[in-house]
Coordinates of C-alpha atoms and ligand atoms in Angstrom, one line a residue:
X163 CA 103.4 91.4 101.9
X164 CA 106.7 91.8 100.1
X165 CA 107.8 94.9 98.2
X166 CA 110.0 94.6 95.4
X167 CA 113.0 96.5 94.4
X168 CA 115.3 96.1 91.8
X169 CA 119.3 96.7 92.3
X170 CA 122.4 96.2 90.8
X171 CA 124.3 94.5 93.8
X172 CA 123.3 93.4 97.3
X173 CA 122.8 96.4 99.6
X174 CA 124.1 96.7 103.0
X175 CA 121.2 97.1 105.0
X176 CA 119.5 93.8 104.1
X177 CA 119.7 91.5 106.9
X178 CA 118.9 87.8 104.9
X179 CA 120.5 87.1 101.7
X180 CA 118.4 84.4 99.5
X181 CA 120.7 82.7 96.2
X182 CA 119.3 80.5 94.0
X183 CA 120.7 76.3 94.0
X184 CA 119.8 75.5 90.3
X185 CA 120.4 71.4 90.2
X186 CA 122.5 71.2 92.5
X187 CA 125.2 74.2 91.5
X188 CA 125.9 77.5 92.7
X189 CA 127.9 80.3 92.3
X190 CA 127.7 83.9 93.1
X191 CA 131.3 85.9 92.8
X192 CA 130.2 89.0 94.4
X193 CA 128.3 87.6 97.6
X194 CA 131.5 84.6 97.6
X195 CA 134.4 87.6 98.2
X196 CA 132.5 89.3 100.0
X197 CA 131.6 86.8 102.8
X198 CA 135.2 84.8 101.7
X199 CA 133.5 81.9 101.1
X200 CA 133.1 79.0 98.5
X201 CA 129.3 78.4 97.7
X202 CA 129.9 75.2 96.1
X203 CA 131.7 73.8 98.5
X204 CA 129.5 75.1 101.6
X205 CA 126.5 73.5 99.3
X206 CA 128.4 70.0 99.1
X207 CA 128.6 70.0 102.6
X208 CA 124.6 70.2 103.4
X209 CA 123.5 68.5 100.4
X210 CA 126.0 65.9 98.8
X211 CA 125.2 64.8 95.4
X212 CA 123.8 61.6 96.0
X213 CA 121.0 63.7 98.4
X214 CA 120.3 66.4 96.2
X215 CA 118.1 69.2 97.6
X216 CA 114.2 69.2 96.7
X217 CA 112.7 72.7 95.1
X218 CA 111.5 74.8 97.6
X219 CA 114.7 73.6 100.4
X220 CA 116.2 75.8 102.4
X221 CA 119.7 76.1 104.3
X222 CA 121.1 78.9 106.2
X223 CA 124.5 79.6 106.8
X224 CA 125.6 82.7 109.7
X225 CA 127.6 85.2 107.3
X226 CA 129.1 88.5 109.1
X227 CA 130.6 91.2 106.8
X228 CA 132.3 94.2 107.7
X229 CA 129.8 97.4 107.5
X230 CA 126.8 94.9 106.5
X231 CA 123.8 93.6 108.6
X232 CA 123.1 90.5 107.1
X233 CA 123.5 87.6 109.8
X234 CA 122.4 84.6 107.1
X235 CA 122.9 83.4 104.0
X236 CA 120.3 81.4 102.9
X237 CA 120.5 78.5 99.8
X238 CA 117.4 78.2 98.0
X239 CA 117.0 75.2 95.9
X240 CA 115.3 75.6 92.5
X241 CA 115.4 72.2 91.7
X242 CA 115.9 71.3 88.0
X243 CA 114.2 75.0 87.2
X244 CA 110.5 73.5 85.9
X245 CA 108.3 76.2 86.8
X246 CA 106.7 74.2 89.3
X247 CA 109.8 74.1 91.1
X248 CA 110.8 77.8 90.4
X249 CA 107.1 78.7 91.7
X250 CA 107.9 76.0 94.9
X251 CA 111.1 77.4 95.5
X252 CA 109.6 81.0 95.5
X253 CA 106.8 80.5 97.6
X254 CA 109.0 78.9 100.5
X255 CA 111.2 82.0 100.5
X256 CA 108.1 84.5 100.9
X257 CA 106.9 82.0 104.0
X258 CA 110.3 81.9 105.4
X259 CA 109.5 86.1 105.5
X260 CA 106.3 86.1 106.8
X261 CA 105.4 88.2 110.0
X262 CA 109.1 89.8 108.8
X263 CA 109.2 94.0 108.1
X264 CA 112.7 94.3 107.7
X265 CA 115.5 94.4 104.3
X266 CA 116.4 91.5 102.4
X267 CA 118.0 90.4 99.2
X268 CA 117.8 87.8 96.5
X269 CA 120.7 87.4 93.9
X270 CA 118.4 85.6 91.2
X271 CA 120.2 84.5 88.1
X272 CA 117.3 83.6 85.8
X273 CA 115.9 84.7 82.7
X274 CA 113.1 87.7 83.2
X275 CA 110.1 85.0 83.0
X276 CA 111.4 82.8 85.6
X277 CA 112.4 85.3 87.6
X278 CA 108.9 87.0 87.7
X279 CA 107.4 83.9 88.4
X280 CA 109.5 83.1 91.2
X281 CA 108.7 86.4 92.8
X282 CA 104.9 86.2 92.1
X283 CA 104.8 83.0 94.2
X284 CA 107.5 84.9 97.1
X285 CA 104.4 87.4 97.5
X286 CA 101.8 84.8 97.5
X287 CA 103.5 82.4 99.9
X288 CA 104.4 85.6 102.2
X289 CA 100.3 86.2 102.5
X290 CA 99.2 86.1 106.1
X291 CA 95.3 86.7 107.4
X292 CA 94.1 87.6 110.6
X293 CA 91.7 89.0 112.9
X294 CA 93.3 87.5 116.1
X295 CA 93.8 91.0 118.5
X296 CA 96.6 92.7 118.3
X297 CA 97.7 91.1 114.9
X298 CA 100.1 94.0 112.9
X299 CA 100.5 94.1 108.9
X300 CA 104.2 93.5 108.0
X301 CA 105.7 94.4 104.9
X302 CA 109.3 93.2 103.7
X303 CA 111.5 95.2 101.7
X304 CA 113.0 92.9 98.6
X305 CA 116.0 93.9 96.7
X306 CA 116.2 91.8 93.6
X307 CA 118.7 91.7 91.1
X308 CA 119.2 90.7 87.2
X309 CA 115.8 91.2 86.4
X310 CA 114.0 93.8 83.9
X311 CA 112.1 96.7 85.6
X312 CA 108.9 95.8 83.8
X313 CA 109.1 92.0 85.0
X314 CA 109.6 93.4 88.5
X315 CA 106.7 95.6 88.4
X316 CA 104.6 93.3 86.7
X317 CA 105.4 90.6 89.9
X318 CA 104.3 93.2 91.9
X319 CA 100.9 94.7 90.2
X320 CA 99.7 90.8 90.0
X321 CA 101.0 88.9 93.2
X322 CA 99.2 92.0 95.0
X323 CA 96.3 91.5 93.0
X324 CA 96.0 88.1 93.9
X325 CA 96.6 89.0 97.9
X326 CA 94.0 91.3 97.1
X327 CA 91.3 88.7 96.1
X328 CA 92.2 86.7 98.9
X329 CA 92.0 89.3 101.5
X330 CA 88.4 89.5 100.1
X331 CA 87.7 85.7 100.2
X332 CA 89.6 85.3 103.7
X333 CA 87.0 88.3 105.2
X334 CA 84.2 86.4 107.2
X335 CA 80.1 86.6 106.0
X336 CA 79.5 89.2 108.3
X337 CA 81.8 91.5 107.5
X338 CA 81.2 90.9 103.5
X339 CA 77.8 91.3 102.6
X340 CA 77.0 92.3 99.1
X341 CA 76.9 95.7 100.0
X342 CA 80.4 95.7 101.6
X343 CA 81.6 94.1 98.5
X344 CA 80.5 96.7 96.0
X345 CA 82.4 99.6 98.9
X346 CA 85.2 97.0 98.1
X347 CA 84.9 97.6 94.1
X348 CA 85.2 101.4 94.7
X349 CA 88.3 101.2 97.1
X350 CA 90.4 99.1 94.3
X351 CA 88.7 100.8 91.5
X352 CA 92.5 102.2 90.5
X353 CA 90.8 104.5 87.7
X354 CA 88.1 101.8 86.5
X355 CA 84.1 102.5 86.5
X356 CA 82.4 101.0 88.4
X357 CA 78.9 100.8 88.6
X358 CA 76.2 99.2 91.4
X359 CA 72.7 98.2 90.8
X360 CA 70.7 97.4 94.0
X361 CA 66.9 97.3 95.0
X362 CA 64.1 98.2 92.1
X363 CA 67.0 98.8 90.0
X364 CA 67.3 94.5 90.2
X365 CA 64.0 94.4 88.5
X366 CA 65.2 92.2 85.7
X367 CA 67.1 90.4 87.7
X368 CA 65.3 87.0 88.7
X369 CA 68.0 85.2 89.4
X370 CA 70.0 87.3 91.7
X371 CA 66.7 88.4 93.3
X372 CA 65.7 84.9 94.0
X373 CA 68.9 84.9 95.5
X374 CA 69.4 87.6 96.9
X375 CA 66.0 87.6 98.6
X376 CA 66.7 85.5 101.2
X377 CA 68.9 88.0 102.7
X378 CA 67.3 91.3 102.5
X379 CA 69.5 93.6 104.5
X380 CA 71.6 94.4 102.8
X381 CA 69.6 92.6 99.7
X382 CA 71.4 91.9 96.2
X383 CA 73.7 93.7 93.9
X384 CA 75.2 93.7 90.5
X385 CA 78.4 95.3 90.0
X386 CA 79.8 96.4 86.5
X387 CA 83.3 97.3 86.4
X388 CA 84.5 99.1 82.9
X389 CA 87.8 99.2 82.0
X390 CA 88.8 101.2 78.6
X391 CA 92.3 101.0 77.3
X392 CA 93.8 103.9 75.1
X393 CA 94.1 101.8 72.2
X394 CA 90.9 102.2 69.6
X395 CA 89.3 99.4 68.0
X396 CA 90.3 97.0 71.0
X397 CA 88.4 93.5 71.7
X398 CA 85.9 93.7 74.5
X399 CA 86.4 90.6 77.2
X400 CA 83.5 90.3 79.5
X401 CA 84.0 88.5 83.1
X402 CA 81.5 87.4 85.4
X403 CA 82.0 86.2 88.6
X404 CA 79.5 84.2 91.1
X405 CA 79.6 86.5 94.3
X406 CA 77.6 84.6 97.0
X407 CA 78.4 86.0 100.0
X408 CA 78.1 83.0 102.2
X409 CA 76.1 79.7 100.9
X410 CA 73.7 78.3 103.4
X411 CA 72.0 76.4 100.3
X412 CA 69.1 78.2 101.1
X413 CA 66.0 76.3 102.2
X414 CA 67.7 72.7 100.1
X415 CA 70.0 73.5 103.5
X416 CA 73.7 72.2 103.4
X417 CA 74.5 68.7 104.8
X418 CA 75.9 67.4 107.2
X419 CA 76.2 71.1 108.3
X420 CA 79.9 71.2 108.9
X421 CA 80.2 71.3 104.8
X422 CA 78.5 75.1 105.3
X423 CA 81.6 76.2 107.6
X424 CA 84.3 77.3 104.5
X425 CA 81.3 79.0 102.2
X426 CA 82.1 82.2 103.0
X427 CA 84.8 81.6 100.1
X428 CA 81.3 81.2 97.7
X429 CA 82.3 85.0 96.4
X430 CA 86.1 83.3 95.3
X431 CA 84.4 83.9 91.8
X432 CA 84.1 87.9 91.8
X433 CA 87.2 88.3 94.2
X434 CA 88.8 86.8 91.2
X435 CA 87.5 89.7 88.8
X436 CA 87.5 92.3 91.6
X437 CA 91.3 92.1 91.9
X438 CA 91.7 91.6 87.7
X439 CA 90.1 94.7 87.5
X440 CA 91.9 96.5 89.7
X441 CA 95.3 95.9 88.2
X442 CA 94.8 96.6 84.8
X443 CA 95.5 99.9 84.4
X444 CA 99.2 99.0 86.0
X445 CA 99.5 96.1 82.8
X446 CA 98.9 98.8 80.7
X447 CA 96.1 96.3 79.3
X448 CA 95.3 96.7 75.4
X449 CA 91.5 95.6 75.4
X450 CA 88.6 96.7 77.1
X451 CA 87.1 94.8 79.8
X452 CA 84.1 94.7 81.8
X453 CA 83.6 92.3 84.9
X454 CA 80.1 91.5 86.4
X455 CA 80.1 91.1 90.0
X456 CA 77.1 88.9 90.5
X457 CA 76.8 89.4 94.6
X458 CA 74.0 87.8 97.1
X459 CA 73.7 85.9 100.1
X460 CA 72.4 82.3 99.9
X461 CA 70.5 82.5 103.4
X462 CA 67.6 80.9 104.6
X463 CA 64.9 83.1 106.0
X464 CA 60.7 83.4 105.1
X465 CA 62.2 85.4 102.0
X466 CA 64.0 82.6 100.9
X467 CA 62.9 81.1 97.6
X468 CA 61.7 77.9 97.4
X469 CA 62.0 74.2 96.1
X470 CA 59.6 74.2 93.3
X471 CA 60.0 77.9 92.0
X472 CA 59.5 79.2 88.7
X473 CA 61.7 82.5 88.0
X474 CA 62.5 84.9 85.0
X475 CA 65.7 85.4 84.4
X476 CA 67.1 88.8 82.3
X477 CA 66.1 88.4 79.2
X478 CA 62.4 86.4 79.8
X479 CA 64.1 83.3 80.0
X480 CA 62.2 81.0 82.8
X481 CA 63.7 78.4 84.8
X482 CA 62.5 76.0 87.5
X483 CA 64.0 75.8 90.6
X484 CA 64.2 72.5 92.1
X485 CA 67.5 72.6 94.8
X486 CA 68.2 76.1 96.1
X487 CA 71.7 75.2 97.0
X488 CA 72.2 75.6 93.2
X489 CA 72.0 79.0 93.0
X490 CA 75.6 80.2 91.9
X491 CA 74.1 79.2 88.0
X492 CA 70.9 81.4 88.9
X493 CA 73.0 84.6 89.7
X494 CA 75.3 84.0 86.6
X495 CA 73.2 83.6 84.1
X496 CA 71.5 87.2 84.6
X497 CA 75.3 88.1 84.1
X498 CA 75.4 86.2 81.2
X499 CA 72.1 87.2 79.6
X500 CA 73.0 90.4 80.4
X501 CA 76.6 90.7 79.2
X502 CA 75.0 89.1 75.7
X503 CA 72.1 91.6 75.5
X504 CA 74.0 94.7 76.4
X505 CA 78.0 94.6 75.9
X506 CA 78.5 92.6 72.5
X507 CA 81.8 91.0 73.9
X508 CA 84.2 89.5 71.7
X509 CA 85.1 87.0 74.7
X510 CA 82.5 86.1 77.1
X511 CA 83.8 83.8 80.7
X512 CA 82.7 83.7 83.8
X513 CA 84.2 82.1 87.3
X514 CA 82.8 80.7 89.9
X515 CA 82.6 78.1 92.5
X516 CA 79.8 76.2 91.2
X517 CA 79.8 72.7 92.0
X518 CA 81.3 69.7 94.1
X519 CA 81.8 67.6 91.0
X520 CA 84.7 70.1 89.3
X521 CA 86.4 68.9 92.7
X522 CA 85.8 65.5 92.3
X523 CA 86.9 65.4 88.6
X524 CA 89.9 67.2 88.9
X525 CA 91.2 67.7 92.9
X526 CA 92.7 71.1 93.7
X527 CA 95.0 72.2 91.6
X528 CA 93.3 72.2 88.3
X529 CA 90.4 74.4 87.2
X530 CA 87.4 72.7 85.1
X531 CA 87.4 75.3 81.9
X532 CA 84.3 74.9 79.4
X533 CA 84.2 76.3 75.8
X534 CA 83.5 75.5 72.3
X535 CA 86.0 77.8 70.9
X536 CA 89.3 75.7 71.0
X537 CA 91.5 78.2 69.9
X538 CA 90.9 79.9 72.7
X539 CA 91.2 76.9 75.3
X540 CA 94.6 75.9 73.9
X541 CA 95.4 80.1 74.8
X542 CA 93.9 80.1 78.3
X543 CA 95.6 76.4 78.6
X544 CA 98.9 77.7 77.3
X545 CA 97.8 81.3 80.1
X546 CA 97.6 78.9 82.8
X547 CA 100.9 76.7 82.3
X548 CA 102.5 79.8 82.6
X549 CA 101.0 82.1 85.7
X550 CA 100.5 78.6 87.5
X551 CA 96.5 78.8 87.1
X552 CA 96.4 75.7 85.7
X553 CA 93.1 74.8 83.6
X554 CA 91.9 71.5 82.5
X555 CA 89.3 71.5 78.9
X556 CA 86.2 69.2 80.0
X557 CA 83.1 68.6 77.7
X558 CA 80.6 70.0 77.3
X559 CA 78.1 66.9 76.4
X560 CA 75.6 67.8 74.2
X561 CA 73.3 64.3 74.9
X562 CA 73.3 65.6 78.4
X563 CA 71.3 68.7 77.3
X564 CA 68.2 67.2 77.9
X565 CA 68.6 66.9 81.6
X566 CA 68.1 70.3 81.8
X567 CA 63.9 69.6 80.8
X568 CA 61.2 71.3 83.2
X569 CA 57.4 70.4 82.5
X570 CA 56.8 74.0 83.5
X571 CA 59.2 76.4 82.7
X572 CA 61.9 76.8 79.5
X573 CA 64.3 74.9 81.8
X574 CA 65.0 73.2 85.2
X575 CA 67.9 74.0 86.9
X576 CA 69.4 71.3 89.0
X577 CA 69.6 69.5 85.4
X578 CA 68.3 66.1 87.1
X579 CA 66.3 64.8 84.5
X580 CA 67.8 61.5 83.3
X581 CA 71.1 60.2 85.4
X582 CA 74.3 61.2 84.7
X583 CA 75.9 62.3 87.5
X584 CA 78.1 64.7 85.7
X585 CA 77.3 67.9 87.9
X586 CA 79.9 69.7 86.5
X587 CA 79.3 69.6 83.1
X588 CA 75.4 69.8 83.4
X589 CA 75.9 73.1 85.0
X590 CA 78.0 74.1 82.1
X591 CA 75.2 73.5 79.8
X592 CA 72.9 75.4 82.0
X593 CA 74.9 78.1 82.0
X594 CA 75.4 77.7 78.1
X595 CA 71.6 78.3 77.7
X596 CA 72.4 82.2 78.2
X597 CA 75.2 83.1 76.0
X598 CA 73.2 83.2 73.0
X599 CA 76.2 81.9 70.9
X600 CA 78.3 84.4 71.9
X601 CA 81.9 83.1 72.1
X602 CA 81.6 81.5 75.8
X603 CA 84.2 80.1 78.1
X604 CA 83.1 78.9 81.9
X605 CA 85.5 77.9 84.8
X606 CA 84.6 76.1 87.7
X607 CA 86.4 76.8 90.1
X608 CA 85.2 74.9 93.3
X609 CA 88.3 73.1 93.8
X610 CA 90.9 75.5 93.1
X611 CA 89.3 78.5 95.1
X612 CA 90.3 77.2 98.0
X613 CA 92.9 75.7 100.1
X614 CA 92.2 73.1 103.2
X615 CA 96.0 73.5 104.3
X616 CA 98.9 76.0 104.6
X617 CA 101.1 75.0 102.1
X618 CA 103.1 76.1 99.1
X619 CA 101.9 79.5 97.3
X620 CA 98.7 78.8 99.3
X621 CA 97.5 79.9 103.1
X622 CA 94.3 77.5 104.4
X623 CA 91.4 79.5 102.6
X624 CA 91.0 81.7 99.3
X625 CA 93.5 81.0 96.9
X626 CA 92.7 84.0 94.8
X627 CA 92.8 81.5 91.9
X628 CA 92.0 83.1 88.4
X629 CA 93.5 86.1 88.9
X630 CA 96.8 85.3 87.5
X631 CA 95.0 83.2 84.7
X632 CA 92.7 86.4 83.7
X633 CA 95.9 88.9 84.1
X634 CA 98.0 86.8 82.0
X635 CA 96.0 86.3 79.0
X636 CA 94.6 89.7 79.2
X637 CA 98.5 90.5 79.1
X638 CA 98.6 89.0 76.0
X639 CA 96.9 91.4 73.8
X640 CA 99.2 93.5 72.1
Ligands
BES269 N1 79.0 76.7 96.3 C1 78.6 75.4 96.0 C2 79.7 74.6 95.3 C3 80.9 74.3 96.2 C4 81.0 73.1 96.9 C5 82.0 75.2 96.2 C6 82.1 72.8 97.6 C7 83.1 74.9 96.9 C8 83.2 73.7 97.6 C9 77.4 75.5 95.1 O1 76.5 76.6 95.3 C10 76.6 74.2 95.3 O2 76.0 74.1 96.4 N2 76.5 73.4 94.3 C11 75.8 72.1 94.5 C12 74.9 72.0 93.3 C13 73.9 70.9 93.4 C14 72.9 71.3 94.4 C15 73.2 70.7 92.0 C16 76.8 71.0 94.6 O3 77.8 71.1 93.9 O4 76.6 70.1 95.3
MN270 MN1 75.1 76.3 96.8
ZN271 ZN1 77.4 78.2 96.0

């Protein structure tokens, strides 16, 4: 991980000195006399103009200076300064200081946004997970300059954050049972409450009992996390977030089986929250939130539920269960019924990797976000543009609604009556059936949760996607 310092001029124990190529130019007077060299000029050399570097490119050039360590100077392109490239350009300078503990120094020459983005995605691209033997934590010292000390701190409290959430998604199903998530909630509490519900306690709660069930060691739990700012009279925003702790699909088993292998990033969902929560006293947040940490194992086991099931959710509402490898929507809506019958939230979301189809719709960069309330898409929209949790508004299709009929119960579950092969968006709907007309947003984050390769901001694995989203709009309460 990379720690953040702000100076006014480069110090003499860094060893690597990072400056910023912004389409195609360069100059820095200080780190020129002091090394006696022409930046422009050294640029020309490895990058004429007609090849002009891409965002993200680096080149090094050996420096020595009279009572300083550093050995390299090393040009960064920022490409034309889009924040894709500023977040590209970032993210290669935290990989090029992976597995690295010692000084280093950035001159950045950016306005305070762009320069806490750029750092954000240094942190994430930095991330490293192991449990191979012997593997040590490293953690780089990064002296920054021209940049406010609230946008340096703030790159710091959420680029941990999201290492945080990833940490959690990285950790493998049998290390991170539901129980190990809730110890998880306490250790990052960082002054929030928090709250578990386990065993009789769940009585209410069909859904993540029906679960849950199937794995009944540790069993189930629901996690409420309260955060209260000082401000009076402030809006109350309500997360949930799907915490399976691995997905088997239950008895409706996973196939072909090697589709089971990444599942263990089925919790991405309440990582997501976990790691909001746990920075929001550092934002100084102005409204109060509450996340609910829906945890279980999808396992199959003679306590599994089956095929064919009829459950009660919280609240009395009854649903038929027809595939149990749907089950993120049966642990969520006991968050959602609950959130509705207990917390009166101004803002209601929840997040969670619910479905194949978001993937198919969208690929891996964009989030599928459902809500009726378009003010507040065009927000989370405008939230996402800027932290680089990008969100895409899909329908929600009210003609589709009745795939969600059951001959037996209030609903079916699966929503397979009829064919319309919108698995995305019928889950919405499901989940719609339990937030009462409470102001709803829903993101499916299937695709985005996780990353097949190591590349850019992302290692292969949990992304930690959402946390950035959630921390920048909460951020935007004054
Ligand atoms: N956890 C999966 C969704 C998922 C798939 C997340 C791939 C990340 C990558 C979810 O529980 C699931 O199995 N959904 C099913 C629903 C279907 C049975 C109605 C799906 O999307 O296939
Ligand atoms: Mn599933
Ligand atoms: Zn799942």
């Amino acid at each position: 991980m990379l720690t953040f310092k702000r100076v006014d001029k480069c110090g003499k124990k860094a060893t690597q000195i990072f400056l910023p190529v912004i389409d195609g130019k360069i100059s820095d007077q200080t780190i020129e006399k002091l090394f006696d060299l022409n930046l422009q000029d050294e640029l020309a050399f490895f990058a004429p103009s007609d090849k002009p570097l891409k965002a993200g490119e680096i080149f090094d050039i050996p420096v020595s200076a009279a009572g300083y360590k550093c050995e390299r100077l090393s040009l960064v392109s920022l490409g034309k300064l889009t924040a894709l490239d500023i977040r590209a350009a970032g993210a290669a300078v935290g990989r090029k200081l992976r597995g690295k503990g010692d000084e280093f120094f950035i001159g950045l020459n950016l306005k305070d946004a762009q320069a806490k983005s750029f750092l954000i995605s240094a942190n994430l691209g930095n991330f490293t997970w192991s449990l191979k033997s012997g593997t040590k934590e490293f953690s780089a010292k990064v002296e920054v300059t021209n940049i406010s000390e609230e946008a340096i701190e703030s790159a710091q409290v959420v680029s941990d954050a999201v290492n945080r959430a990833r940490q959690l998604i990285h950790t493998p199903s049998n290390i991170k049972n539901p129980e190990w998530i809730a110890k998880q909630a306490k250790k990052y509490a960082n002054g929030v409450k928090v709250e578990v519900k386990s065993g009789a306690a769940l009585k209410e709660f069909g859904g993540l009992r029906a679960v849950g069930g199937s794995s009944p060691k540790p069993g189930p739990r629901f996690i409420k996390m309260t955060y209260a700012p000082r401000k009076a009279n402030a809006k109350h925003i309500v997360i949930v977030g799907k915490g399976i702790s691995y997905d088997t699909g239950g008895i409706s088993l996973k196939r072909p089986y090697d589709i089971m292998i990444p599942m263990k990033s089925d919790m991405a969902g309440a990582a997501a929250c976990l790691a909001v929560m746990s920075a929001l006293k550092d934002i100084k947040a102005n409204v109060k939130v509450t996340a609910l940490l829906m945890c279980a194992e999808n396992a199959i086991s003679a306590t599994a539920q089956r095929p064919g099931d009829v459950i009660t959710h919280y609240g009395g509402k009854t649903v038929e269960v027809l595939n149990t490898d749907a089950e993120g929507r049966l642990v969520l809506a006991d968050g959602l019924a609950y959130a509705v019958k207990n917390l009166k939230p101004d803002y209601l979301i929840d997040i969670a990797t619910l479905t194949g189809s978001a993937t198919l719709g969208l690929g891996k960069q964009y989030a599928a976000l459902y809500s009726r309330n378009v003010k507040w898409v065009k927000d989370l929209r405008e939230a996402g543009e800027i932290s680089g949790d990008r969100v895409w508004h899909m329908p929600l299709i009210d003609d589709y609604e009745v795939a969600l009929e059951s001959d037996i119960a209030d609903i079916n579950h699966t929503a397979d009556k009829g064919d319309f092969n919108a698995g995305s968006v019928t889950a919405a709907l499901f989940l719609e059936q339990f937030v009462d007309g409470v102001n709803w947003a829903h993101l499916d984050i299937a695709g985005v949760g996780r990353a097949e390769s190591d590349a850019g901001e992302n290692p292969k694995g949990g992304t930690g996607w959402g946390v950035r989203l959630l921390l920048e709009w909460i951020g935007s309460f004054k």
